[in-house]
mmCIF file of C-alpha atoms in Angstrom:
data_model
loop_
_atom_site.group_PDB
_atom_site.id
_atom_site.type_symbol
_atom_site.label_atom_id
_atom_site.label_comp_id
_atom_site.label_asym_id
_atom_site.label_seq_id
_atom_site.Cartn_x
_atom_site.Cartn_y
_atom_site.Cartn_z
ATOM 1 C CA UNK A 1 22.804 5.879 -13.464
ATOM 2 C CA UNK A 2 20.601 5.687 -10.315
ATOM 3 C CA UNK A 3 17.071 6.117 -10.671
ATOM 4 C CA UNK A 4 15.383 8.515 -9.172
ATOM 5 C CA UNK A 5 13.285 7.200 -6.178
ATOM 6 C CA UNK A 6 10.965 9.525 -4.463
ATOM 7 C CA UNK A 7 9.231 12.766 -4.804
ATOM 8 C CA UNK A 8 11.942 14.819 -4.074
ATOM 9 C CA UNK A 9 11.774 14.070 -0.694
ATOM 10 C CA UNK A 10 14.521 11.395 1.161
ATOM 11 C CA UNK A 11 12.110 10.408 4.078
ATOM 12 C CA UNK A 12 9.394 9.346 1.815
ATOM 13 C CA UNK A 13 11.228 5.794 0.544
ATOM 14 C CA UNK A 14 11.983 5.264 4.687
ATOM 15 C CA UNK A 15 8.235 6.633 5.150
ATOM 16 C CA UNK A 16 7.019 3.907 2.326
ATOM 17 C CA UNK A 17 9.578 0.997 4.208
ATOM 18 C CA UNK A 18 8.342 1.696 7.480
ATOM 19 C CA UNK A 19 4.108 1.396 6.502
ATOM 20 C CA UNK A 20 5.674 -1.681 4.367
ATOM 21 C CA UNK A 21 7.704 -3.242 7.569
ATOM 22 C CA UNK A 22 4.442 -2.420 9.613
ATOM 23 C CA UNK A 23 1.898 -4.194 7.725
ATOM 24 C CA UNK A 24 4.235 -7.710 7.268
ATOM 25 C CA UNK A 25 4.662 -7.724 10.928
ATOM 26 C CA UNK A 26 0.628 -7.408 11.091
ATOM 27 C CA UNK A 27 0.183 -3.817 12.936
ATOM 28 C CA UNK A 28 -1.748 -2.222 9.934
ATOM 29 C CA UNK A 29 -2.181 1.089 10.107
ATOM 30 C CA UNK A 30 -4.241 4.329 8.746
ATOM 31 C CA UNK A 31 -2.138 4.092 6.030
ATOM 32 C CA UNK A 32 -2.521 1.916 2.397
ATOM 33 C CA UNK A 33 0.018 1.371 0.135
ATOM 34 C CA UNK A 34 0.025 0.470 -3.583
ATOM 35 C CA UNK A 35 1.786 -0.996 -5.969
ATOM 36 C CA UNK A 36 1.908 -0.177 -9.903
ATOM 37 C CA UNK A 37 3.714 -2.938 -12.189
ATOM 38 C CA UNK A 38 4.159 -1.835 -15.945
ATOM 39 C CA UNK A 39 4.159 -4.823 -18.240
ATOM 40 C CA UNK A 40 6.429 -5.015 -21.547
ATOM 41 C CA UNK A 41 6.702 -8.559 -22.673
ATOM 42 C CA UNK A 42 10.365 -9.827 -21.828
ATOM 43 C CA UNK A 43 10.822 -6.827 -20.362
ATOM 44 C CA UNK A 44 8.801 -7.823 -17.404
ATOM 45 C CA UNK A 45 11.950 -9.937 -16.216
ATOM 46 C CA UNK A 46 12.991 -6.409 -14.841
ATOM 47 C CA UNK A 47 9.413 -5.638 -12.851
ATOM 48 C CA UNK A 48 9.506 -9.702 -11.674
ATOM 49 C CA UNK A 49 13.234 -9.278 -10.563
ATOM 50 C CA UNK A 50 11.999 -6.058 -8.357
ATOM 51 C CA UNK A 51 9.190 -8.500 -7.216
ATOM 52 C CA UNK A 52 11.437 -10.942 -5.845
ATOM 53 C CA UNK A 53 13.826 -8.364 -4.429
ATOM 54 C CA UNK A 54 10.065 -6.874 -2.306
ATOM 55 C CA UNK A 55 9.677 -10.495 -1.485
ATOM 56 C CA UNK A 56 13.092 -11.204 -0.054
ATOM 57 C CA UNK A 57 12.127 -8.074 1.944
ATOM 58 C CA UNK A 58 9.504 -9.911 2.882
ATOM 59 C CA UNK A 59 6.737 -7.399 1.767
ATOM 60 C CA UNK A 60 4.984 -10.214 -0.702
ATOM 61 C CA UNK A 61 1.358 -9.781 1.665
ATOM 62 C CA UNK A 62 2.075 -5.714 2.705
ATOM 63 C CA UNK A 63 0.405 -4.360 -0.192
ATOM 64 C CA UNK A 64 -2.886 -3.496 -0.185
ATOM 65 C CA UNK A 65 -3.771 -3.179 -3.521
ATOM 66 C CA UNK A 66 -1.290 -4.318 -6.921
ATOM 67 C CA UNK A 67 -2.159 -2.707 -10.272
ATOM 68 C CA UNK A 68 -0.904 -4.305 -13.200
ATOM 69 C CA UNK A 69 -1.118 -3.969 -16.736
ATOM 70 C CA UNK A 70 0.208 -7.176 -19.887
ATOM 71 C CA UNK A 71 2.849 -9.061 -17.943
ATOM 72 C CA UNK A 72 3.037 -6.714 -14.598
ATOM 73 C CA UNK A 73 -0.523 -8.057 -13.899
ATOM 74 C CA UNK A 74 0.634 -11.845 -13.848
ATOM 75 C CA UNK A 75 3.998 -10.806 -12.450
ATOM 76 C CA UNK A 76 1.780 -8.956 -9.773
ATOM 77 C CA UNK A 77 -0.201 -12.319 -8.963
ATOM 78 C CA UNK A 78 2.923 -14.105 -8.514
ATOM 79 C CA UNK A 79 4.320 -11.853 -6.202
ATOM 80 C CA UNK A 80 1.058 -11.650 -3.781
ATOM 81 C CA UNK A 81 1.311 -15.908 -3.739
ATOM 82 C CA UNK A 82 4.784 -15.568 -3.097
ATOM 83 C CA UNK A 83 6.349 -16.648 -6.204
ATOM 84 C CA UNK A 84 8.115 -13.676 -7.249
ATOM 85 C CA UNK A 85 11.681 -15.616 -7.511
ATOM 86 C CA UNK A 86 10.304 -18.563 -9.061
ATOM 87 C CA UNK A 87 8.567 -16.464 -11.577
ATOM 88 C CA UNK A 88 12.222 -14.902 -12.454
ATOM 89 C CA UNK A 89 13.067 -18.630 -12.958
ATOM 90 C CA UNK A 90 10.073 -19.178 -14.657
ATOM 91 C CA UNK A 91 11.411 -15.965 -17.612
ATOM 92 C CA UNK A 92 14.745 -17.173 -17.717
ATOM 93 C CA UNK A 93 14.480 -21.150 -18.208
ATOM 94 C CA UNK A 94 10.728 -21.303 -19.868
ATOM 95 C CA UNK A 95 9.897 -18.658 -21.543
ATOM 96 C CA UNK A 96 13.012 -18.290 -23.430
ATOM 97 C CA UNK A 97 11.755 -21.159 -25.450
ATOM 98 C CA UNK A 98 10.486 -20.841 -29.389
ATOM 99 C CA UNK A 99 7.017 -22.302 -27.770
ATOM 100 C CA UNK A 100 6.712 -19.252 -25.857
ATOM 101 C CA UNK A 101 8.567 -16.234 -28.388
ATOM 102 C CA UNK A 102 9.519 -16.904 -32.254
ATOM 103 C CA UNK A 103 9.658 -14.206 -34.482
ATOM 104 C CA UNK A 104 9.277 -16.627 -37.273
ATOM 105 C CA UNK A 105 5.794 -17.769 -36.574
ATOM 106 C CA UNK A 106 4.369 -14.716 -37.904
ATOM 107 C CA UNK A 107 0.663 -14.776 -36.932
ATOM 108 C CA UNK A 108 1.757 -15.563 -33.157
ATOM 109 C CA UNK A 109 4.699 -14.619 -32.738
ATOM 110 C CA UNK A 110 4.419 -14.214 -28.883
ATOM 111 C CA UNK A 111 1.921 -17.303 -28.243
ATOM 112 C CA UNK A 112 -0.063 -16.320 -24.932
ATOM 113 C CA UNK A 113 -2.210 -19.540 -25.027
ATOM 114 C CA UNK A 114 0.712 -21.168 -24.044
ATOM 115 C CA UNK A 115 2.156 -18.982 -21.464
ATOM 116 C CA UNK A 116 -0.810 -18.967 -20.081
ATOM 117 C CA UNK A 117 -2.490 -22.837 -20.414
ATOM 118 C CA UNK A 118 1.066 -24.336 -20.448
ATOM 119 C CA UNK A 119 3.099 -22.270 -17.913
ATOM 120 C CA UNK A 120 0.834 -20.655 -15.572
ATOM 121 C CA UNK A 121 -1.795 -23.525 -14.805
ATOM 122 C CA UNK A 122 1.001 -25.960 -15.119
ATOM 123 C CA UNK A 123 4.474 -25.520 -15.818
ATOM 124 C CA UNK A 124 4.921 -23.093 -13.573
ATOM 125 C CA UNK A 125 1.463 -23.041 -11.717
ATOM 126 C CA UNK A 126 0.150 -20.028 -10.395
ATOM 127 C CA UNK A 127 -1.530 -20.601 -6.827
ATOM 128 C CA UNK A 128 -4.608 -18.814 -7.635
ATOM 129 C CA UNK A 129 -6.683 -19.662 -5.120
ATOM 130 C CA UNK A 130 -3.954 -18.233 -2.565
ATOM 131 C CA UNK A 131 -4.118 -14.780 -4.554
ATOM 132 C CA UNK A 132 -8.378 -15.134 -4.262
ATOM 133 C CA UNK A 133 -8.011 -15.111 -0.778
ATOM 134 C CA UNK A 134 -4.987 -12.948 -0.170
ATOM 135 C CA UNK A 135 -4.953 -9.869 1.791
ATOM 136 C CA UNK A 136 -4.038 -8.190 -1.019
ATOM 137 C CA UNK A 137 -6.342 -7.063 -3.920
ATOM 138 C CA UNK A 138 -5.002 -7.399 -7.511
ATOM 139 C CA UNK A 139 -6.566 -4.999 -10.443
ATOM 140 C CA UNK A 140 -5.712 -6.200 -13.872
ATOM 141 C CA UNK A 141 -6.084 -3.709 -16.850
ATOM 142 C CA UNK A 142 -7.822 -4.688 -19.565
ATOM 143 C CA UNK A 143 -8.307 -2.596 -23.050
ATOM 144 C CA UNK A 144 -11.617 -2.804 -24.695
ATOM 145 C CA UNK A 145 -11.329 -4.415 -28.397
ATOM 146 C CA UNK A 146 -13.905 -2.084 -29.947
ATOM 147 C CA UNK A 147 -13.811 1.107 -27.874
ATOM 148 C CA UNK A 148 -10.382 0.948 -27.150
ATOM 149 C CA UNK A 149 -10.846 1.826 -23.531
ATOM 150 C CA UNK A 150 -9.128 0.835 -20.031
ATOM 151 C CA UNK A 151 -11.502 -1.902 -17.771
ATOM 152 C CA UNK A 152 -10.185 -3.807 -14.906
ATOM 153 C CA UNK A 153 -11.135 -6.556 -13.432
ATOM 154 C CA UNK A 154 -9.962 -7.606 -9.728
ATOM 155 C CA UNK A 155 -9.450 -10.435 -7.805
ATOM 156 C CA UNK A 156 -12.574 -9.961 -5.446
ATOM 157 C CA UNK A 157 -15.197 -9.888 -8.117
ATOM 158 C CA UNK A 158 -17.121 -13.316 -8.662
ATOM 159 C CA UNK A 159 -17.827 -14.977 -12.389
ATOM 160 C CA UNK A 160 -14.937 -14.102 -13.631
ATOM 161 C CA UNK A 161 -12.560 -16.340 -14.987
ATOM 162 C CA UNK A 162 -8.921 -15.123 -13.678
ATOM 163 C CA UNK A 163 -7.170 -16.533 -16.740
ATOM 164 C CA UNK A 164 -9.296 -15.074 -19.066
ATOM 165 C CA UNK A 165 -7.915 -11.730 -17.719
ATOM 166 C CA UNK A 166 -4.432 -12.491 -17.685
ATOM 167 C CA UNK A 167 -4.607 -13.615 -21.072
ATOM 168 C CA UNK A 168 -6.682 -10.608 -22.179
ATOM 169 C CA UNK A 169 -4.280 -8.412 -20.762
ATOM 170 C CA UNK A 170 -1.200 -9.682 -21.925
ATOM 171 C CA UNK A 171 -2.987 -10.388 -25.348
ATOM 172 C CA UNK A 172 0.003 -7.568 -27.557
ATOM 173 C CA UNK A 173 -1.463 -6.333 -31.090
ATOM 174 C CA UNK A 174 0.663 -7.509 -33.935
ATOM 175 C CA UNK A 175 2.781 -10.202 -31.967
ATOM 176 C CA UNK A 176 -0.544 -12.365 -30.423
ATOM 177 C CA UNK A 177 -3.347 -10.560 -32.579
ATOM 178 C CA UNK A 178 -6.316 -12.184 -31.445
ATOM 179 C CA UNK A 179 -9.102 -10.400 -28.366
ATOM 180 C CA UNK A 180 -9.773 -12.809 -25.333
ATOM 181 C CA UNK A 181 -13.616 -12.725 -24.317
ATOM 182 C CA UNK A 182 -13.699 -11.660 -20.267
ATOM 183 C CA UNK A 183 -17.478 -11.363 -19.175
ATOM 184 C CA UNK A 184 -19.095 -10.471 -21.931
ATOM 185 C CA UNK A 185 -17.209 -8.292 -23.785
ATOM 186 C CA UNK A 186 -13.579 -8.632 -26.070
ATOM 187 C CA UNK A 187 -10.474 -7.343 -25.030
ATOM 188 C CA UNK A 188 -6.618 -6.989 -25.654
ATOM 189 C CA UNK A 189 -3.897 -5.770 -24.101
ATOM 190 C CA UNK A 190 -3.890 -3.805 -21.075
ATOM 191 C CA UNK A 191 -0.989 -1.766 -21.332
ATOM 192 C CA UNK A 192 -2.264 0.321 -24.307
ATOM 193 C CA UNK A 193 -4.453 2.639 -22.608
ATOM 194 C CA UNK A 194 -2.792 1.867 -18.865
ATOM 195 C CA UNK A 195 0.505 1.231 -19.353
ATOM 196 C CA UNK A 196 1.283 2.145 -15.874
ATOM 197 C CA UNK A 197 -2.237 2.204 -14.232
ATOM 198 C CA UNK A 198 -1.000 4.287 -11.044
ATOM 199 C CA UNK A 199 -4.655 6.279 -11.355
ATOM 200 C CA UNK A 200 -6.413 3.085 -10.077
ATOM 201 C CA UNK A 201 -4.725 2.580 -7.100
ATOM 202 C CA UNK A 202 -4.822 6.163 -6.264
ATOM 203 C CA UNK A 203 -8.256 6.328 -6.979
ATOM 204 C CA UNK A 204 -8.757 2.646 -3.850
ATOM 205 C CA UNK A 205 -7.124 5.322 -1.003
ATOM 206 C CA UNK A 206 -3.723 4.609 -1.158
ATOM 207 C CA UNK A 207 -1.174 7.170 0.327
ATOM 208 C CA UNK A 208 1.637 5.772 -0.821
ATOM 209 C CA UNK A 209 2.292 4.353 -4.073
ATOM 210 C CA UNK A 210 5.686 2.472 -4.994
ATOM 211 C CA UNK A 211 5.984 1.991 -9.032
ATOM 212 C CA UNK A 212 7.871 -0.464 -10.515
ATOM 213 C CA UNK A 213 8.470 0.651 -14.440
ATOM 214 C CA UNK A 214 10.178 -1.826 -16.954
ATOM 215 C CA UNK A 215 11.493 1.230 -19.111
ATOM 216 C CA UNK A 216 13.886 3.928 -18.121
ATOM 217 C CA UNK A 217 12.574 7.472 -17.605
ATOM 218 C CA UNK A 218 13.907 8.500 -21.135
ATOM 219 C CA UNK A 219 11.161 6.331 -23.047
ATOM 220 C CA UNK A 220 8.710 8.135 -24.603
ATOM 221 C CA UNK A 221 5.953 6.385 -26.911
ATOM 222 C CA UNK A 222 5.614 8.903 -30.026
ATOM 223 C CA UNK A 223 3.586 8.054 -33.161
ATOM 224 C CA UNK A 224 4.555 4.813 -35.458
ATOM 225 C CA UNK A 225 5.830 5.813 -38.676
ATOM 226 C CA UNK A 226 3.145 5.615 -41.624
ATOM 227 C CA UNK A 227 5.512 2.710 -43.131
ATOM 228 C CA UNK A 228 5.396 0.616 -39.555
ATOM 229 C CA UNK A 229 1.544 1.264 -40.221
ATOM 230 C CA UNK A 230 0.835 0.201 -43.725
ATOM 231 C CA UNK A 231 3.499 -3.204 -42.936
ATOM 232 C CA UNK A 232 0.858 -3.731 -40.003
ATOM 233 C CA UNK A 233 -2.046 -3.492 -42.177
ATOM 234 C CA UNK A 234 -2.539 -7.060 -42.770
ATOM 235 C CA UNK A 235 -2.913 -7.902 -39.225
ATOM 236 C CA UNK A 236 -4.985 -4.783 -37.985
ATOM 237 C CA UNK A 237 -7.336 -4.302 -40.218
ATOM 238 C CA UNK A 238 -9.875 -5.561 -38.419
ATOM 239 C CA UNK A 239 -8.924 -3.692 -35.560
ATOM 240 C CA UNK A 240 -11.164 -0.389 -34.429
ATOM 241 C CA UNK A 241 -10.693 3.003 -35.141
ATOM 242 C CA UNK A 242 -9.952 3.205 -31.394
ATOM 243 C CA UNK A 243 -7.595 0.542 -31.012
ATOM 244 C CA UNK A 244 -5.083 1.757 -33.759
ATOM 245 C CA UNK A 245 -5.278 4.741 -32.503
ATOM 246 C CA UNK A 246 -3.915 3.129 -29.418
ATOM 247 C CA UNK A 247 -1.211 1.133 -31.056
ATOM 248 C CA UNK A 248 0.104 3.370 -33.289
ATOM 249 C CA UNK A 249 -0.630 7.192 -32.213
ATOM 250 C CA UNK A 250 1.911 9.300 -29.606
ATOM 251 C CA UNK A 251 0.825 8.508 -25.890
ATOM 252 C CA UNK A 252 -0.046 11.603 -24.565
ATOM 253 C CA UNK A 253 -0.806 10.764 -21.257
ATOM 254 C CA UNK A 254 1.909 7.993 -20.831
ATOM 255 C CA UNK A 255 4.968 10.688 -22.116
ATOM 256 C CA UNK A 256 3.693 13.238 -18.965
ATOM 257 C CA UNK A 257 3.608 10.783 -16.595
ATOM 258 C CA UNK A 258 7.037 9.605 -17.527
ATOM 259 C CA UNK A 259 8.275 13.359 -16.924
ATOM 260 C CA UNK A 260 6.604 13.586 -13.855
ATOM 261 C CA UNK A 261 7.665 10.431 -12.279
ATOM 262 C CA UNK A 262 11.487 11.068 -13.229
ATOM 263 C CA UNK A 263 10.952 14.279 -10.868
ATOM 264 C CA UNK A 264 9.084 12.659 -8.610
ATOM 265 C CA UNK A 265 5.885 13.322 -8.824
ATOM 266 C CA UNK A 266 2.399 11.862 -9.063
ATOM 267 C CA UNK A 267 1.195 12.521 -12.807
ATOM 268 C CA UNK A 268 -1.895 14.271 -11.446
ATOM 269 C CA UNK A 269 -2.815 16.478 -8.513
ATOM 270 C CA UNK A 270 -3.717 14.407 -5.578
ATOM 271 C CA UNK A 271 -3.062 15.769 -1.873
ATOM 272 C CA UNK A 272 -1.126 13.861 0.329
ATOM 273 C CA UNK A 273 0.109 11.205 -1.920
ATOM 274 C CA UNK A 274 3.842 10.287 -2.175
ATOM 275 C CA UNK A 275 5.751 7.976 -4.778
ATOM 276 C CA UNK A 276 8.838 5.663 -4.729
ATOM 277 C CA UNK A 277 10.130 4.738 -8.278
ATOM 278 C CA UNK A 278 11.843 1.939 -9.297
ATOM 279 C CA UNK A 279 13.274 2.116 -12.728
ATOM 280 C CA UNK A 280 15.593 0.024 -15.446
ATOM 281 C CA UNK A 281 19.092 1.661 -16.003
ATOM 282 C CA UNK A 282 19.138 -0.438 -19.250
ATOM 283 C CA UNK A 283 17.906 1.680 -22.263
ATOM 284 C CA UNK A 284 15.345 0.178 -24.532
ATOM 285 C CA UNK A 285 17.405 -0.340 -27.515
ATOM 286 C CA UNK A 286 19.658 -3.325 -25.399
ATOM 287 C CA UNK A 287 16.552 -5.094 -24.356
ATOM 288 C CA UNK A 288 13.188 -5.537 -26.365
ATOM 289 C CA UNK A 289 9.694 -7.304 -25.935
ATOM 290 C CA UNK A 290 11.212 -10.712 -27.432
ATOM 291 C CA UNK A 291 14.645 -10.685 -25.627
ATOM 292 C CA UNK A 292 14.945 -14.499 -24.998
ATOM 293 C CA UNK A 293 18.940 -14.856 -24.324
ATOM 294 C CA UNK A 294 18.726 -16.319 -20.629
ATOM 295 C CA UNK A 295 21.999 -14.053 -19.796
ATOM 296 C CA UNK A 296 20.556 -11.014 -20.946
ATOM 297 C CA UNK A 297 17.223 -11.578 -18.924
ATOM 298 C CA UNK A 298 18.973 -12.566 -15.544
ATOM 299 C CA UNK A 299 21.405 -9.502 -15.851
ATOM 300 C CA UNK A 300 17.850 -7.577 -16.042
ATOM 301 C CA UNK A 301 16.559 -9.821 -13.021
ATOM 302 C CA UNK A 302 19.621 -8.844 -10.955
ATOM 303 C CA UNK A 303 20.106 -5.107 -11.783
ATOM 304 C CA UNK A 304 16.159 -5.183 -10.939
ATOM 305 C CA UNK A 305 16.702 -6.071 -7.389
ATOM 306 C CA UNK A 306 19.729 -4.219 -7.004
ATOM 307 C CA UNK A 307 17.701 -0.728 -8.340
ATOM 308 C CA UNK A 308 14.861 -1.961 -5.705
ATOM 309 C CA UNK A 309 16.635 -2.373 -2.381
ATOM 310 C CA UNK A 310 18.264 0.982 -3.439
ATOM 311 C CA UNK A 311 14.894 2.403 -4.164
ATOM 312 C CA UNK A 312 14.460 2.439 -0.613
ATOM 313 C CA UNK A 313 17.784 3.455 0.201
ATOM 314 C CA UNK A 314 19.206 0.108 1.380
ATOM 315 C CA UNK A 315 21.689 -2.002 0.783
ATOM 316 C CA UNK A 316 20.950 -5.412 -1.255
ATOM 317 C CA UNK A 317 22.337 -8.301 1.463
ATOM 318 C CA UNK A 318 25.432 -10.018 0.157
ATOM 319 C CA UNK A 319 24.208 -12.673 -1.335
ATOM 320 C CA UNK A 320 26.415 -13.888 -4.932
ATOM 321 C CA UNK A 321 23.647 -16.308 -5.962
ATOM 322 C CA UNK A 322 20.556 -14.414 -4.800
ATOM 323 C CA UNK A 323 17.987 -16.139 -6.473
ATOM 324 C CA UNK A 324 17.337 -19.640 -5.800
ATOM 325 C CA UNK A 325 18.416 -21.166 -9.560
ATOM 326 C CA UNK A 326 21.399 -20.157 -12.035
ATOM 327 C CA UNK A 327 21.872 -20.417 -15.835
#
């Protein structure tokens, strides 16, 4: 199945490639661009595998402004340094380790401290003083612990500590269960309120948006079953009013802006705008938040950049080993 790209329209992918092309060659023009990454866990392999594919376009500093929400925000940082393909590595032969994902350690299953203090400052280190000073402004969505609503923080504001943020937002109910303190406040994971946080780029002037999702246009979050609750109990008890509703209630807003974007359109009314997709052909049941089997995730990786260059109607280059590593 291909995804569905644009708003309906074929000259808006070229019309997105062209502003793209434009701004790596340095002749900005009236016109920004953003991009939207949707997080997911494992399933971010699929959004950092689209990264890579935008960076072997060579797009990595076109962007003006990268929302991201859970993984999609640190898979958006790697992509403005220019690590996109090294952070596909970085899924397939690191975080496919029990340090990073085991269901049998039941009060962290998914252990961001380590994916965070481990990989990204030195495993796999981030350059984050290259995405401080990059072109490119990064918004990371944050979801309040008590009020259970959407905050981001970005790379241009001072005092606040960038890994904090990442780890907030990546910090998934149930699996990590703990808050991460950013400023002054508690918070969790972004994607619960902003799972794809297109609004805020919208909202910072850009015309076009391209959206990279990590779930095919069928998914739909509905309400948990009251059994899935009660078995949760343990571990959210503690948790707000606000937040469970969050975790566990139907996602309104999330469900009609999945229908929209599979026709093409922006989820809300806003003139002039115009949207490229870039979606998963895999359906959630083959691929979940704690998919560790390295063949599974670089099957992702590949279809990812395969879906991307034909996001924008092109072809992907010949290339049988495009990324830089194999299994």
């Amino acid at each position: 199945m291909t995804p569905r790209i644009t708003d309906s329209r074929s000259d808006t992918a070229q019309e997105a490639w062209n502003v793209l092309d434009q701004n790596r060659r340095g002749q900005r023009g009236a016109d920004t661009i953003g991009l939207v990454v949707q997080g997911g866990g494992m399933r971010g392999v699929y959004s950092m595998g689209a990264l890579a594919a935008l960076e072997e376009m060579g797009f990595s500093q076109s962007f003006d402004h990268v929302a991201g929400s859970s993984a999609g925000a640190l898979n958006g940082a790697y992509f403005i340094t220019g690590q996109a393909s090294y952070g596909v590595e970085t899924y397939i032969h690191h975080l496919t380790q029990k340090s990073f994902v085991n269901p049998l350690r039941l009060r962290k299953m998914v252990d961001i401290d380590w994916l965070v203090d481990h990989i990204g400052k030195q495993a796999r280190p981030l350059h984050l003083q290259k995405l401080i000073t990059a072109r490119t402004t990064l918004h990371i969505s944050l979801t309040g612990f008590t009020d259970g609503q959407t905050r981001y923080v970005t790379t241009r504001e001072l005092g606040i500590d960038l890994w904090e943020a990442f780890r907030a937002s990546a910090a998934m109910p149930i699996l990590y269960n703990k808050s991460v303190k950013v400023g002054n406040d508690w918070y969790v994971d972004g994607s619960l309120r902003a799972r794809v946080p297109i609004q805020r780029v919208v909202e910072h002037g850009c015309r076009y948006v391209v959206v990279i999702l990590t779930m095919p246009h069928s998914h739909r979050i509905n309400s948990r079953h009251a059994w899935l609750q009660s078995l949760s109990w343990p571990v959210t008890r503690r948790y707000s009013a606000a937040l469970r509703q969050a975790l566990f209630d139907e996602d309104t807003d999330y469900n009609r802006m999945k229908s929209d974007l599979s026709r093409g359109n922006l989820p809300f009314a806003v003139d002039a705008r115009k949207v490229v997709v870039i979606t998963p052909r895999m359906q959630p049941e083959r691929f979940s938040t704690i998919t560790t089997n390295p063949r599974h995730l670089m099957r992702c990786a590949l279809q990812a950049r395969e879906d991307t260059w034909h996001a924008f109607g092109k072809t992907p280059p010949a290339n049988a080993a495009p990324f830089s590593f194999s299994l």
